[in-house]
């Protein structure tokens, strides 16, 4: 027994939580105060000191990355592997349950998980089949509607149209969507949770079994559980379970996905014997960073309120850089990264964070040019790339002929003479006979199709059957290797011109390496191929090829939750981008954005850069904006402003309204994006210039007074 190892390096409050008796526990504490650490130590304590078998613990974290890390940390505390410990995300655990109890869950044994991309495509196809106008019934909105209902635990039959015809239509679409999924054995992300909940709810014996097995439930990031996740936990805990949950109301950032911070209060009602522990000492960040974060979050009204302090060093001030545009911003970030790396630091210790995925592209280009290895979490992930999805679709179809999604994806990829018309005939047949496409294809090939088309379809069916025979009994990586060649995908992409085709082939080969290094979860019982396919769908980002390489970390602020890095950049800190335009007018939306900002700031251990661009081209549009209001919420004493090193001459990318391209009043130093101050209107940014000499006019976007055209020679603008 190694009690001291488990208890050393815990403060009193942490120790109290870790060693608590078996009662429900709520640890509520700010960022970096050791919540995750407490959870890890609690698991070790239960196993080592209380003598529980690892099998009797269930631990839930937010990402697979976090789960792997947690397992590693528990093992190193205990000095032994904990193979039978169930540890994963809500989705991952729900998936495991459904695989084990597919029959009770009403699923086919080899059901397939579809990601949100597949889901959207399926909805589009559904609309087409039903001949519903996708201009009026927007696929994304339908998708959102369906997932939101599932997140609340609601099936179509639970929903009332409230006399509203468009709601009635949505419900009908939800129902049709369910039928398609049912037929194809397809399970989307929200369905995983909902089914897993229903599985227990409707199977008393099964529930009883799991309640006996998992008395101790450990949950990280509890503030971001949604209704169905909470209901699932609640059900499992019953009256005798011992849930141990840790969270931070200030870091609740998934409300838009159905998360409810109110579960923190609900928990105390549902488990009246709950002990509450608060942790207030932060061990992660310098005092400067922590104080900045505290000051920002203090602007939120709806908070439980807590005091975070550190006895660590004051640290460097937070550096704020005002970039001219997004390229300048990216150059700046890359320059600092270079310095960081040149000083002998690990690349992986640096993280560049942004509000939305699309912002990564410019940064990525810069990093590629600078030859700095990087890795993007989220965004276009390895497993989401088209060629990878093609290969996975072959693998899926091999193990599950009824998977219509995969069937449609590859039936003519690479092209093999099966045209849209043939596919349409198959669909009609499948619809009419309520059968999978696979069966429809077989039927029409021998019946409805002319010779050429029929031969093409038969060749495809034979190809899949042959591949299935050929890979039987092979190792996972051999299966993948066989499939990428036998399917013709490698040859197909080799013929694609230029670098793109080459990259695609490389990616396919990388998939073989991914299969090779794929380590099945020791607690898992399904076939390795099935587990690999599920893994690909579930956690698209994590199998990225260059995982082992030391590289700079790029991710959205959302995906940075729970992580920490010595060096952090918060980029794109502009009003409209962050806080996001959608949420500015809505007070609760704005508070959620502020919590996200709090998450961002508190990822940094030593050094924090905050950057914004006065002009940004995003989604093909030029925007001029003010620095994020969150920057002004950081006390000035903690900030050091960094000015551009040299005033380079900027290309004029004037908006279409600009009448002339000549630089007006260039001698006055006026340029697009220039910040100015006006006696009456206050501070603003120049958006546009027109005319020359005495006629020169500028359009200025004032922070409070809005956008105005001013004649330069009268306006008396102060340049800032
Ligand atoms: P977040 O809210 O961001 O998820 P958290 O509360 O989960 O943060 P941890 O990640 O557990 O915080 O801990 C933050 C950092 O502080 C980690 O590096 C951890 O090892 C360290 N730490 C936590 N408690 C202690 C302690 N008592 N002594 C030394 N270091 C500690
Ligand atoms: Mg944590």
PDB file of C-alpha atoms in Angstrom, residues 29-207:
ATOM      1  CA  UNK A  29     -13.577  24.825  -7.717  1.00  0.00           C
ATOM      2  CA  UNK A  30     -11.939  27.211 -10.122  1.00  0.00           C
ATOM      3  CA  UNK A  31      -9.534  26.493 -12.942  1.00  0.00           C
ATOM      4  CA  UNK A  32      -6.227  24.883 -12.127  1.00  0.00           C
ATOM      5  CA  UNK A  33      -7.116  24.168  -8.514  1.00  0.00           C
ATOM      6  CA  UNK A  34      -6.552  20.443  -8.857  1.00  0.00           C
ATOM      7  CA  UNK A  35     -10.020  19.055  -9.580  1.00  0.00           C
ATOM      8  CA  UNK A  36      -8.773  16.548 -12.104  1.00  0.00           C
ATOM      9  CA  UNK A  37      -5.898  15.731  -9.813  1.00  0.00           C
ATOM     10  CA  UNK A  38      -8.327  15.029  -6.994  1.00  0.00           C
ATOM     11  CA  UNK A  39     -10.301  12.691  -9.221  1.00  0.00           C
ATOM     12  CA  UNK A  40      -7.199  10.730 -10.173  1.00  0.00           C
ATOM     13  CA  UNK A  41      -6.086  10.457  -6.575  1.00  0.00           C
ATOM     14  CA  UNK A  42      -9.568   9.449  -5.477  1.00  0.00           C
ATOM     15  CA  UNK A  43      -9.528   6.558  -7.919  1.00  0.00           C
ATOM     16  CA  UNK A  44      -6.123   5.463  -6.643  1.00  0.00           C
ATOM     17  CA  UNK A  45      -7.290   5.834  -3.060  1.00  0.00           C
ATOM     18  CA  UNK A  46     -10.365   3.693  -3.599  1.00  0.00           C
ATOM     19  CA  UNK A  47      -8.357   0.955  -5.240  1.00  0.00           C
ATOM     20  CA  UNK A  48      -5.321   1.002  -3.036  1.00  0.00           C
ATOM     21  CA  UNK A  49      -6.628   1.967   0.375  1.00  0.00           C
ATOM     22  CA  UNK A  50     -10.286   1.037   0.300  1.00  0.00           C
ATOM     23  CA  UNK A  51      -9.358  -2.131  -1.529  1.00  0.00           C
ATOM     24  CA  UNK A  52     -11.917  -1.828  -4.307  1.00  0.00           C
ATOM     25  CA  UNK A  53     -11.343  -3.637  -7.527  1.00  0.00           C
ATOM     26  CA  UNK A  54     -10.668  -1.329 -10.481  1.00  0.00           C
ATOM     27  CA  UNK A  55     -13.661  -3.004 -12.089  1.00  0.00           C
ATOM     28  CA  UNK A  56     -16.008  -1.323  -9.695  1.00  0.00           C
ATOM     29  CA  UNK A  57     -15.079   2.205 -10.724  1.00  0.00           C
ATOM     30  CA  UNK A  58     -16.527   4.169 -13.574  1.00  0.00           C
ATOM     31  CA  UNK A  59     -14.736   7.367 -14.532  1.00  0.00           C
ATOM     32  CA  UNK A  60     -16.060   9.896 -17.015  1.00  0.00           C
ATOM     33  CA  UNK A  61     -13.953  12.616 -18.596  1.00  0.00           C
ATOM     34  CA  UNK A  62     -14.451  15.034 -21.409  1.00  0.00           C
ATOM     35  CA  UNK A  63     -12.209  13.768 -24.191  1.00  0.00           C
ATOM     36  CA  UNK A  64     -10.480  10.519 -25.026  1.00  0.00           C
ATOM     37  CA  UNK A  65      -7.204  12.325 -24.621  1.00  0.00           C
ATOM     38  CA  UNK A  66      -8.139  13.210 -21.061  1.00  0.00           C
ATOM     39  CA  UNK A  67      -9.294   9.638 -20.423  1.00  0.00           C
ATOM     40  CA  UNK A  68      -6.000   8.186 -21.588  1.00  0.00           C
ATOM     41  CA  UNK A  69      -4.127  10.653 -19.448  1.00  0.00           C
ATOM     42  CA  UNK A  70      -6.244   9.844 -16.428  1.00  0.00           C
ATOM     43  CA  UNK A  71      -5.659   6.134 -16.818  1.00  0.00           C
ATOM     44  CA  UNK A  72      -1.931   6.768 -17.112  1.00  0.00           C
ATOM     45  CA  UNK A  73      -1.872   8.913 -14.003  1.00  0.00           C
ATOM     46  CA  UNK A  74      -3.825   6.410 -11.928  1.00  0.00           C
ATOM     47  CA  UNK A  75      -1.519   3.627 -13.053  1.00  0.00           C
ATOM     48  CA  UNK A  76       1.572   5.563 -12.187  1.00  0.00           C
ATOM     49  CA  UNK A  77       0.206   6.385  -8.742  1.00  0.00           C
ATOM     50  CA  UNK A  78      -0.621   2.750  -8.136  1.00  0.00           C
ATOM     51  CA  UNK A  79       2.407   1.364  -9.891  1.00  0.00           C
ATOM     52  CA  UNK A  80       0.299  -1.183 -11.764  1.00  0.00           C
ATOM     53  CA  UNK A  81      -2.007  -1.363 -14.773  1.00  0.00           C
ATOM     54  CA  UNK A  82      -5.733  -0.982 -14.210  1.00  0.00           C
ATOM     55  CA  UNK A  83      -7.106  -2.778 -17.233  1.00  0.00           C
ATOM     56  CA  UNK A  84     -10.622  -3.319 -16.080  1.00  0.00           C
ATOM     57  CA  UNK A  85     -11.255   0.203 -15.003  1.00  0.00           C
ATOM     58  CA  UNK A  86     -13.961   1.751 -17.161  1.00  0.00           C
ATOM     59  CA  UNK A  87     -12.807   5.204 -18.039  1.00  0.00           C
ATOM     60  CA  UNK A  88     -13.921   7.275 -20.967  1.00  0.00           C
ATOM     61  CA  UNK A  89     -16.201   9.957 -22.290  1.00  0.00           C
ATOM     62  CA  UNK A  90     -19.966   9.719 -21.898  1.00  0.00           C
ATOM     63  CA  UNK A  91     -20.168   8.815 -25.565  1.00  0.00           C
ATOM     64  CA  UNK A  92     -17.402   6.247 -25.355  1.00  0.00           C
ATOM     65  CA  UNK A  93     -18.907   4.521 -22.340  1.00  0.00           C
ATOM     66  CA  UNK A  94     -22.399   4.563 -23.802  1.00  0.00           C
ATOM     67  CA  UNK A  95     -20.977   3.015 -26.937  1.00  0.00           C
ATOM     68  CA  UNK A  96     -19.303   0.246 -24.983  1.00  0.00           C
ATOM     69  CA  UNK A  97     -22.554  -0.580 -23.226  1.00  0.00           C
ATOM     70  CA  UNK A  98     -24.461  -0.714 -26.475  1.00  0.00           C
ATOM     71  CA  UNK A  99     -21.882  -3.036 -28.016  1.00  0.00           C
ATOM     72  CA  UNK A 100     -22.186  -5.399 -25.085  1.00  0.00           C
ATOM     73  CA  UNK A 101     -25.933  -5.307 -24.931  1.00  0.00           C
ATOM     74  CA  UNK A 102     -26.890  -4.630 -28.517  1.00  0.00           C
ATOM     75  CA  UNK A 103     -29.748  -7.061 -28.336  1.00  0.00           C
ATOM     76  CA  UNK A 104     -31.349  -5.484 -25.288  1.00  0.00           C
ATOM     77  CA  UNK A 105     -30.753  -2.086 -26.846  1.00  0.00           C
ATOM     78  CA  UNK A 106     -32.645  -3.130 -29.960  1.00  0.00           C
ATOM     79  CA  UNK A 107     -29.657  -2.705 -32.269  1.00  0.00           C
ATOM     80  CA  UNK A 108     -28.095  -5.007 -34.846  1.00  0.00           C
ATOM     81  CA  UNK A 109     -24.888  -6.549 -33.570  1.00  0.00           C
ATOM     82  CA  UNK A 110     -22.696  -4.634 -35.967  1.00  0.00           C
ATOM     83  CA  UNK A 111     -24.355  -1.257 -35.738  1.00  0.00           C
ATOM     84  CA  UNK A 112     -22.300   1.644 -37.032  1.00  0.00           C
ATOM     85  CA  UNK A 113     -21.628   5.026 -35.527  1.00  0.00           C
ATOM     86  CA  UNK A 114     -22.117   7.980 -37.808  1.00  0.00           C
ATOM     87  CA  UNK A 115     -20.426  11.296 -37.150  1.00  0.00           C
ATOM     88  CA  UNK A 116     -22.113  14.632 -37.620  1.00  0.00           C
ATOM     89  CA  UNK A 117     -20.985  14.851 -41.223  1.00  0.00           C
ATOM     90  CA  UNK A 118     -22.579  11.521 -42.070  1.00  0.00           C
ATOM     91  CA  UNK A 119     -25.633  12.563 -40.162  1.00  0.00           C
ATOM     92  CA  UNK A 120     -26.021  15.713 -42.192  1.00  0.00           C
ATOM     93  CA  UNK A 121     -25.615  13.829 -45.440  1.00  0.00           C
ATOM     94  CA  UNK A 122     -28.186  11.320 -44.334  1.00  0.00           C
ATOM     95  CA  UNK A 123     -30.649  14.103 -43.616  1.00  0.00           C
ATOM     96  CA  UNK A 124     -30.046  15.623 -47.035  1.00  0.00           C
ATOM     97  CA  UNK A 125     -30.684  12.292 -48.676  1.00  0.00           C
ATOM     98  CA  UNK A 126     -33.796  11.860 -46.632  1.00  0.00           C
ATOM     99  CA  UNK A 127     -35.173  15.203 -47.780  1.00  0.00           C
ATOM    100  CA  UNK A 128     -34.466  14.247 -51.339  1.00  0.00           C
ATOM    101  CA  UNK A 129     -36.224  10.937 -50.974  1.00  0.00           C
ATOM    102  CA  UNK A 130     -39.225  12.589 -49.434  1.00  0.00           C
ATOM    103  CA  UNK A 131     -39.105  15.292 -52.092  1.00  0.00           C
ATOM    104  CA  UNK A 132     -38.969  18.004 -49.505  1.00  0.00           C
ATOM    105  CA  UNK A 133     -37.486  21.359 -50.412  1.00  0.00           C
ATOM    106  CA  UNK A 134     -34.151  21.715 -48.624  1.00  0.00           C
ATOM    107  CA  UNK A 135     -34.295  25.480 -49.047  1.00  0.00           C
ATOM    108  CA  UNK A 136     -37.267  25.691 -46.775  1.00  0.00           C
ATOM    109  CA  UNK A 137     -36.266  22.805 -44.528  1.00  0.00           C
ATOM    110  CA  UNK A 138     -32.609  23.476 -43.916  1.00  0.00           C
ATOM    111  CA  UNK A 139     -30.697  20.225 -43.273  1.00  0.00           C
ATOM    112  CA  UNK A 140     -28.518  21.798 -40.589  1.00  0.00           C
ATOM    113  CA  UNK A 141     -31.517  23.048 -38.706  1.00  0.00           C
ATOM    114  CA  UNK A 142     -33.154  19.662 -38.857  1.00  0.00           C
ATOM    115  CA  UNK A 143     -29.954  18.112 -37.601  1.00  0.00           C
ATOM    116  CA  UNK A 144     -29.832  20.591 -34.752  1.00  0.00           C
ATOM    117  CA  UNK A 145     -33.455  19.933 -33.895  1.00  0.00           C
ATOM    118  CA  UNK A 146     -33.025  16.173 -33.828  1.00  0.00           C
ATOM    119  CA  UNK A 147     -29.897  16.296 -31.700  1.00  0.00           C
ATOM    120  CA  UNK A 148     -31.394  18.810 -29.300  1.00  0.00           C
ATOM    121  CA  UNK A 149     -34.382  16.526 -28.719  1.00  0.00           C
ATOM    122  CA  UNK A 150     -32.171  13.533 -28.172  1.00  0.00           C
ATOM    123  CA  UNK A 151     -29.991  15.486 -25.754  1.00  0.00           C
ATOM    124  CA  UNK A 152     -33.114  16.125 -23.727  1.00  0.00           C
ATOM    125  CA  UNK A 153     -34.025  12.448 -23.877  1.00  0.00           C
ATOM    126  CA  UNK A 154     -36.996  12.956 -26.189  1.00  0.00           C
ATOM    127  CA  UNK A 155     -38.205  10.647 -28.969  1.00  0.00           C
ATOM    128  CA  UNK A 156     -40.607  11.846 -31.662  1.00  0.00           C
ATOM    129  CA  UNK A 157     -43.553  10.311 -29.828  1.00  0.00           C
ATOM    130  CA  UNK A 158     -42.766  12.446 -26.792  1.00  0.00           C
ATOM    131  CA  UNK A 159     -43.044  15.634 -28.771  1.00  0.00           C
ATOM    132  CA  UNK A 160     -46.110  17.759 -29.184  1.00  0.00           C
ATOM    133  CA  UNK A 161     -46.422  19.960 -32.246  1.00  0.00           C
ATOM    134  CA  UNK A 162     -48.222  22.588 -30.174  1.00  0.00           C
ATOM    135  CA  UNK A 163     -50.424  23.270 -33.167  1.00  0.00           C
ATOM    136  CA  UNK A 164     -47.428  24.645 -35.054  1.00  0.00           C
ATOM    137  CA  UNK A 165     -47.224  23.208 -38.596  1.00  0.00           C
ATOM    138  CA  UNK A 166     -43.517  23.740 -38.984  1.00  0.00           C
ATOM    139  CA  UNK A 167     -42.836  22.030 -35.694  1.00  0.00           C
ATOM    140  CA  UNK A 168     -45.083  19.217 -36.877  1.00  0.00           C
ATOM    141  CA  UNK A 169     -42.936  18.857 -39.969  1.00  0.00           C
ATOM    142  CA  UNK A 170     -39.737  18.836 -37.876  1.00  0.00           C
ATOM    143  CA  UNK A 171     -41.139  16.073 -35.706  1.00  0.00           C
ATOM    144  CA  UNK A 172     -42.157  14.104 -38.792  1.00  0.00           C
ATOM    145  CA  UNK A 173     -38.643  14.471 -40.180  1.00  0.00           C
ATOM    146  CA  UNK A 174     -37.166  13.355 -36.881  1.00  0.00           C
ATOM    147  CA  UNK A 175     -39.356  10.274 -37.124  1.00  0.00           C
ATOM    148  CA  UNK A 176     -38.342   9.492 -40.708  1.00  0.00           C
ATOM    149  CA  UNK A 177     -34.728  10.021 -39.784  1.00  0.00           C
ATOM    150  CA  UNK A 178     -35.097   7.523 -36.965  1.00  0.00           C
ATOM    151  CA  UNK A 179     -36.550   4.979 -39.353  1.00  0.00           C
ATOM    152  CA  UNK A 180     -33.647   5.346 -41.757  1.00  0.00           C
ATOM    153  CA  UNK A 181     -31.146   4.896 -38.941  1.00  0.00           C
ATOM    154  CA  UNK A 182     -33.048   1.922 -37.638  1.00  0.00           C
ATOM    155  CA  UNK A 183     -33.003   0.251 -41.041  1.00  0.00           C
ATOM    156  CA  UNK A 184     -29.317   0.838 -41.604  1.00  0.00           C
ATOM    157  CA  UNK A 185     -28.227   0.041 -38.061  1.00  0.00           C
ATOM    158  CA  UNK A 186     -26.843   3.556 -37.760  1.00  0.00           C
ATOM    159  CA  UNK A 187     -26.300   5.338 -34.507  1.00  0.00           C
ATOM    160  CA  UNK A 188     -25.435   9.021 -34.274  1.00  0.00           C
ATOM    161  CA  UNK A 189     -23.647  10.625 -31.317  1.00  0.00           C
ATOM    162  CA  UNK A 190     -26.740  11.816 -29.508  1.00  0.00           C
ATOM    163  CA  UNK A 191     -28.352   8.439 -30.077  1.00  0.00           C
ATOM    164  CA  UNK A 192     -25.514   6.711 -28.233  1.00  0.00           C
ATOM    165  CA  UNK A 193     -26.423   8.559 -25.061  1.00  0.00           C
ATOM    166  CA  UNK A 194     -30.147   8.272 -25.464  1.00  0.00           C
ATOM    167  CA  UNK A 195     -30.036   4.533 -26.195  1.00  0.00           C
ATOM    168  CA  UNK A 196     -27.686   3.843 -23.344  1.00  0.00           C
ATOM    169  CA  UNK A 197     -30.085   5.624 -21.052  1.00  0.00           C
ATOM    170  CA  UNK A 198     -33.082   3.704 -22.381  1.00  0.00           C
ATOM    171  CA  UNK A 199     -31.116   0.481 -22.111  1.00  0.00           C
ATOM    172  CA  UNK A 200     -30.902   0.833 -18.351  1.00  0.00           C
ATOM    173  CA  UNK A 201     -34.261   2.437 -17.908  1.00  0.00           C
ATOM    174  CA  UNK A 202     -36.036  -0.439 -19.633  1.00  0.00           C
ATOM    175  CA  UNK A 203     -33.951  -3.356 -18.381  1.00  0.00           C
ATOM    176  CA  UNK A 204     -34.233  -3.594 -14.646  1.00  0.00           C
ATOM    177  CA  UNK A 205     -31.936  -6.564 -14.436  1.00  0.00           C
ATOM    178  CA  UNK A 206     -29.215  -4.968 -16.447  1.00  0.00           C
ATOM    179  CA  UNK A 207     -29.464  -1.794 -14.464  1.00  0.00           C
TER     180      UNK A 207
END
